[in-house]
PDB file of C-alpha atoms in Angstrom:
ATOM      1  CA  UNK A1484      59.155 131.044 165.108  1.00 54.00           C
ATOM      2  CA  UNK A1485      62.356 129.230 166.058  1.00 58.00           C
ATOM      3  CA  UNK A1486      63.122 128.175 162.481  1.00 62.00           C
ATOM      4  CA  UNK A1487      62.330 131.684 161.209  1.00 59.00           C
ATOM      5  CA  UNK A1488      64.589 133.313 163.813  1.00 65.00           C
ATOM      6  CA  UNK A1489      67.361 130.782 163.207  1.00 62.00           C
ATOM      7  CA  UNK A1490      67.334 131.295 159.440  1.00 61.00           C
ATOM      8  CA  UNK A1491      66.966 135.091 159.640  1.00 70.00           C
ATOM      9  CA  UNK A1492      69.650 135.515 162.309  1.00 75.00           C
ATOM     10  CA  UNK A1493      72.084 133.047 160.764  1.00 74.00           C
ATOM     11  CA  UNK A1494      73.498 135.386 158.129  1.00 81.00           C
ATOM     12  CA  UNK A1495      76.329 133.079 157.014  1.00 83.00           C
ATOM     13  CA  UNK A1496      74.140 129.921 156.969  1.00 81.00           C
ATOM     14  CA  UNK A1497      76.383 127.903 159.281  1.00 86.00           C
ATOM     15  CA  UNK A1498      73.464 126.625 161.372  1.00 83.00           C
ATOM     16  CA  UNK A1499      74.116 128.831 164.398  1.00 88.00           C
ATOM     17  CA  UNK A1500      73.923 132.490 165.402  1.00 87.00           C
ATOM     18  CA  UNK A1501      77.124 134.255 166.443  1.00 89.00           C
ATOM     19  CA  UNK A1502      77.269 137.274 168.741  1.00 89.00           C
ATOM     20  CA  UNK A1503      77.905 139.510 165.705  1.00 88.00           C
ATOM     21  CA  UNK A1504      74.848 138.075 163.932  1.00 87.00           C
ATOM     22  CA  UNK A1505      72.792 138.408 167.128  1.00 85.00           C
ATOM     23  CA  UNK A1506      73.431 142.131 167.596  1.00 84.00           C
ATOM     24  CA  UNK A1507      73.489 142.683 163.824  1.00 80.00           C
ATOM     25  CA  UNK A1508      73.338 146.217 162.558  1.00 52.00           C
ATOM     26  CA  UNK A1509      73.028 147.613 166.067  1.00 59.00           C
ATOM     27  CA  UNK A1510      76.727 146.952 166.636  1.00 60.00           C
ATOM     28  CA  UNK A1511      77.662 149.268 163.747  1.00 55.00           C
ATOM     29  CA  UNK A1512      78.901 152.517 165.277  1.00 50.00           C
ATOM     30  CA  UNK A1513      77.551 154.494 162.294  1.00 52.00           C
ATOM     31  CA  UNK A1514      74.005 153.574 163.340  1.00 49.00           C
ATOM     32  CA  UNK A1515      74.387 154.674 166.964  1.00 50.00           C
ATOM     33  CA  UNK A1516      72.488 157.665 168.325  1.00 52.00           C
ATOM     34  CA  UNK A1517      74.549 160.513 169.739  1.00 53.00           C
ATOM     35  CA  UNK A1518      73.131 159.916 173.238  1.00 53.00           C
ATOM     36  CA  UNK A1519      74.542 156.343 173.378  1.00 68.00           C
ATOM     37  CA  UNK A1520      71.149 154.707 174.080  1.00 70.00           C
ATOM     38  CA  UNK A1521      71.741 152.263 171.233  1.00 75.00           C
ATOM     39  CA  UNK A1522      75.280 151.524 172.410  1.00 79.00           C
ATOM     40  CA  UNK A1523      73.962 150.820 175.928  1.00 83.00           C
ATOM     41  CA  UNK A1524      71.380 148.459 174.432  1.00 82.00           C
ATOM     42  CA  UNK A1525      74.069 146.670 172.403  1.00 84.00           C
ATOM     43  CA  UNK A1526      76.202 146.211 175.509  1.00 87.00           C
ATOM     44  CA  UNK A1527      73.221 144.813 177.453  1.00 87.00           C
ATOM     45  CA  UNK A1528      72.390 142.458 174.588  1.00 87.00           C
ATOM     46  CA  UNK A1529      76.004 141.280 174.340  1.00 89.00           C
ATOM     47  CA  UNK A1530      75.966 140.549 178.067  1.00 89.00           C
ATOM     48  CA  UNK A1531      72.616 138.760 177.739  1.00 88.00           C
ATOM     49  CA  UNK A1532      73.966 136.689 174.834  1.00 89.00           C
ATOM     50  CA  UNK A1533      77.111 135.690 176.705  1.00 91.00           C
ATOM     51  CA  UNK A1534      75.645 135.159 180.181  1.00 91.00           C
ATOM     52  CA  UNK A1535      72.115 133.901 179.491  1.00 89.00           C
ATOM     53  CA  UNK A1536      71.426 132.806 175.933  1.00 90.00           C
ATOM     54  CA  UNK A1537      74.676 131.010 175.000  1.00 92.00           C
ATOM     55  CA  UNK A1538      74.169 128.270 177.581  1.00 92.00           C
ATOM     56  CA  UNK A1539      77.031 126.049 176.413  1.00 94.00           C
ATOM     57  CA  UNK A1540      79.426 129.031 176.172  1.00 93.00           C
ATOM     58  CA  UNK A1541      80.628 128.194 172.670  1.00 95.00           C
ATOM     59  CA  UNK A1542      80.076 131.738 171.354  1.00 92.00           C
ATOM     60  CA  UNK A1543      77.059 130.745 169.236  1.00 92.00           C
ATOM     61  CA  UNK A1544      73.347 130.116 169.631  1.00 89.00           C
ATOM     62  CA  UNK A1545      72.443 126.673 168.335  1.00 89.00           C
ATOM     63  CA  UNK A1546      68.892 125.595 167.498  1.00 87.00           C
ATOM     64  CA  UNK A1547      68.075 124.606 171.107  1.00 87.00           C
ATOM     65  CA  UNK A1548      69.473 127.869 172.502  1.00 88.00           C
ATOM     66  CA  UNK A1549      67.442 129.840 169.955  1.00 86.00           C
ATOM     67  CA  UNK A1550      64.347 127.866 170.999  1.00 84.00           C
ATOM     68  CA  UNK A1551      65.033 128.619 174.659  1.00 83.00           C
ATOM     69  CA  UNK A1552      65.362 132.315 173.747  1.00 79.00           C
ATOM     70  CA  UNK A1553      62.298 132.556 171.476  1.00 78.00           C
ATOM     71  CA  UNK A1554      59.821 130.262 173.224  1.00 74.00           C
ATOM     72  CA  UNK A1555      58.947 131.803 176.583  1.00 61.00           C
ATOM     73  CA  UNK A1556      59.464 129.720 179.678  1.00 64.00           C
ATOM     74  CA  UNK A1557      59.048 131.134 183.158  1.00 58.00           C
ATOM     75  CA  UNK A1558      60.477 134.527 182.187  1.00 61.00           C
ATOM     76  CA  UNK A1559      57.938 137.173 181.247  1.00 67.00           C
ATOM     77  CA  UNK A1560      59.426 138.304 177.926  1.00 68.00           C
ATOM     78  CA  UNK A1561      56.554 140.663 177.218  1.00 74.00           C
ATOM     79  CA  UNK A1562      57.296 142.590 180.386  1.00 79.00           C
ATOM     80  CA  UNK A1563      61.021 142.655 179.605  1.00 79.00           C
ATOM     81  CA  UNK A1564      60.387 143.881 176.061  1.00 81.00           C
ATOM     82  CA  UNK A1565      57.959 146.550 177.340  1.00 84.00           C
ATOM     83  CA  UNK A1566      60.617 147.796 179.778  1.00 86.00           C
ATOM     84  CA  UNK A1567      63.148 147.830 176.952  1.00 85.00           C
ATOM     85  CA  UNK A1568      60.814 149.815 174.665  1.00 87.00           C
ATOM     86  CA  UNK A1569      60.087 152.388 177.355  1.00 90.00           C
ATOM     87  CA  UNK A1570      63.770 152.730 178.174  1.00 90.00           C
ATOM     88  CA  UNK A1571      64.670 153.275 174.510  1.00 89.00           C
ATOM     89  CA  UNK A1572      61.828 155.698 173.709  1.00 91.00           C
ATOM     90  CA  UNK A1573      61.697 157.695 176.958  1.00 93.00           C
ATOM     91  CA  UNK A1574      63.924 160.529 175.750  1.00 93.00           C
ATOM     92  CA  UNK A1575      63.490 162.716 178.826  1.00 94.00           C
ATOM     93  CA  UNK A1576      63.979 159.701 181.162  1.00 91.00           C
ATOM     94  CA  UNK A1577      60.939 160.498 183.317  1.00 93.00           C
ATOM     95  CA  UNK A1578      59.696 156.891 183.228  1.00 89.00           C
ATOM     96  CA  UNK A1579      56.581 157.818 181.243  1.00 92.00           C
ATOM     97  CA  UNK A1580      56.109 157.833 177.484  1.00 93.00           C
ATOM     98  CA  UNK A1581      54.450 160.910 176.077  1.00 95.00           C
ATOM     99  CA  UNK A1582      52.622 160.884 172.774  1.00 94.00           C
ATOM    100  CA  UNK A1583      55.476 162.926 171.292  1.00 95.00           C
ATOM    101  CA  UNK A1584      58.111 160.420 172.481  1.00 94.00           C
ATOM    102  CA  UNK A1585      56.187 157.558 170.884  1.00 91.00           C
ATOM    103  CA  UNK A1586      55.874 159.458 167.592  1.00 92.00           C
ATOM    104  CA  UNK A1587      59.535 160.555 167.601  1.00 93.00           C
ATOM    105  CA  UNK A1588      60.699 157.004 168.378  1.00 88.00           C
ATOM    106  CA  UNK A1589      58.242 155.037 166.243  1.00 84.00           C
ATOM    107  CA  UNK A1590      61.124 153.044 164.747  1.00 81.00           C
ATOM    108  CA  UNK A1591      61.818 151.571 168.203  1.00 81.00           C
ATOM    109  CA  UNK A1592      58.304 150.129 168.320  1.00 79.00           C
ATOM    110  CA  UNK A1593      58.108 149.063 164.682  1.00 76.00           C
ATOM    111  CA  UNK A1594      61.332 147.068 165.026  1.00 68.00           C
ATOM    112  CA  UNK A1595      60.413 145.554 168.381  1.00 68.00           C
ATOM    113  CA  UNK A1596      60.395 141.828 169.052  1.00 60.00           C
ATOM    114  CA  UNK A1597      57.086 142.431 170.855  1.00 59.00           C
ATOM    115  CA  UNK A1598      55.378 143.708 167.713  1.00 57.00           C
ATOM    116  CA  UNK A1599      57.121 141.034 165.630  1.00 59.00           C
ATOM    117  CA  UNK A1600      56.018 138.311 168.056  1.00 50.00           C
ATOM    118  CA  UNK A1601      52.379 138.602 166.895  1.00 49.00           C
ATOM    119  CA  UNK A1602      53.426 138.202 163.272  1.00 54.00           C
ATOM    120  CA  UNK A1603      55.542 135.162 164.130  1.00 53.00           C
ATOM    121  CA  UNK A1604      52.668 133.540 166.028  1.00 48.00           C
ATOM    122  CA  UNK A1605      50.364 134.123 163.083  1.00 49.00           C
ATOM    123  CA  UNK A1606      52.891 132.517 160.710  1.00 57.00           C
ATOM    124  CA  UNK A1607      53.248 129.481 162.992  1.00 51.00           C
ATOM    125  CA  UNK A1608      49.478 128.915 163.075  1.00 47.00           C
TER     126      UNK A1608
END
């Protein structure tokens, strides 16, 4: 999973993942929703990159930093990803996902690290 993430995220093949590579297409203003949910997510991810993931503060994620990010330690990443999915898909902000919200925001779930995590585990086995 670490090698796959490193090679996929490292768009310029320099052996590390920059902030721009980390947020990828989500940082492109043309892809943002009108309600700024995507922009809020990008800002949170930038902060997470800078304050949590880039441990040596060099502006890049090296192989060890990617491993620390991908391989869960004491942090419950599943819970964090579930909160993120609900936040992104809960269009009426009532804290509960309706069937309609899930259908209307299916792309949020299809592109989720949580749904991708199962595929990555399968590939590693």
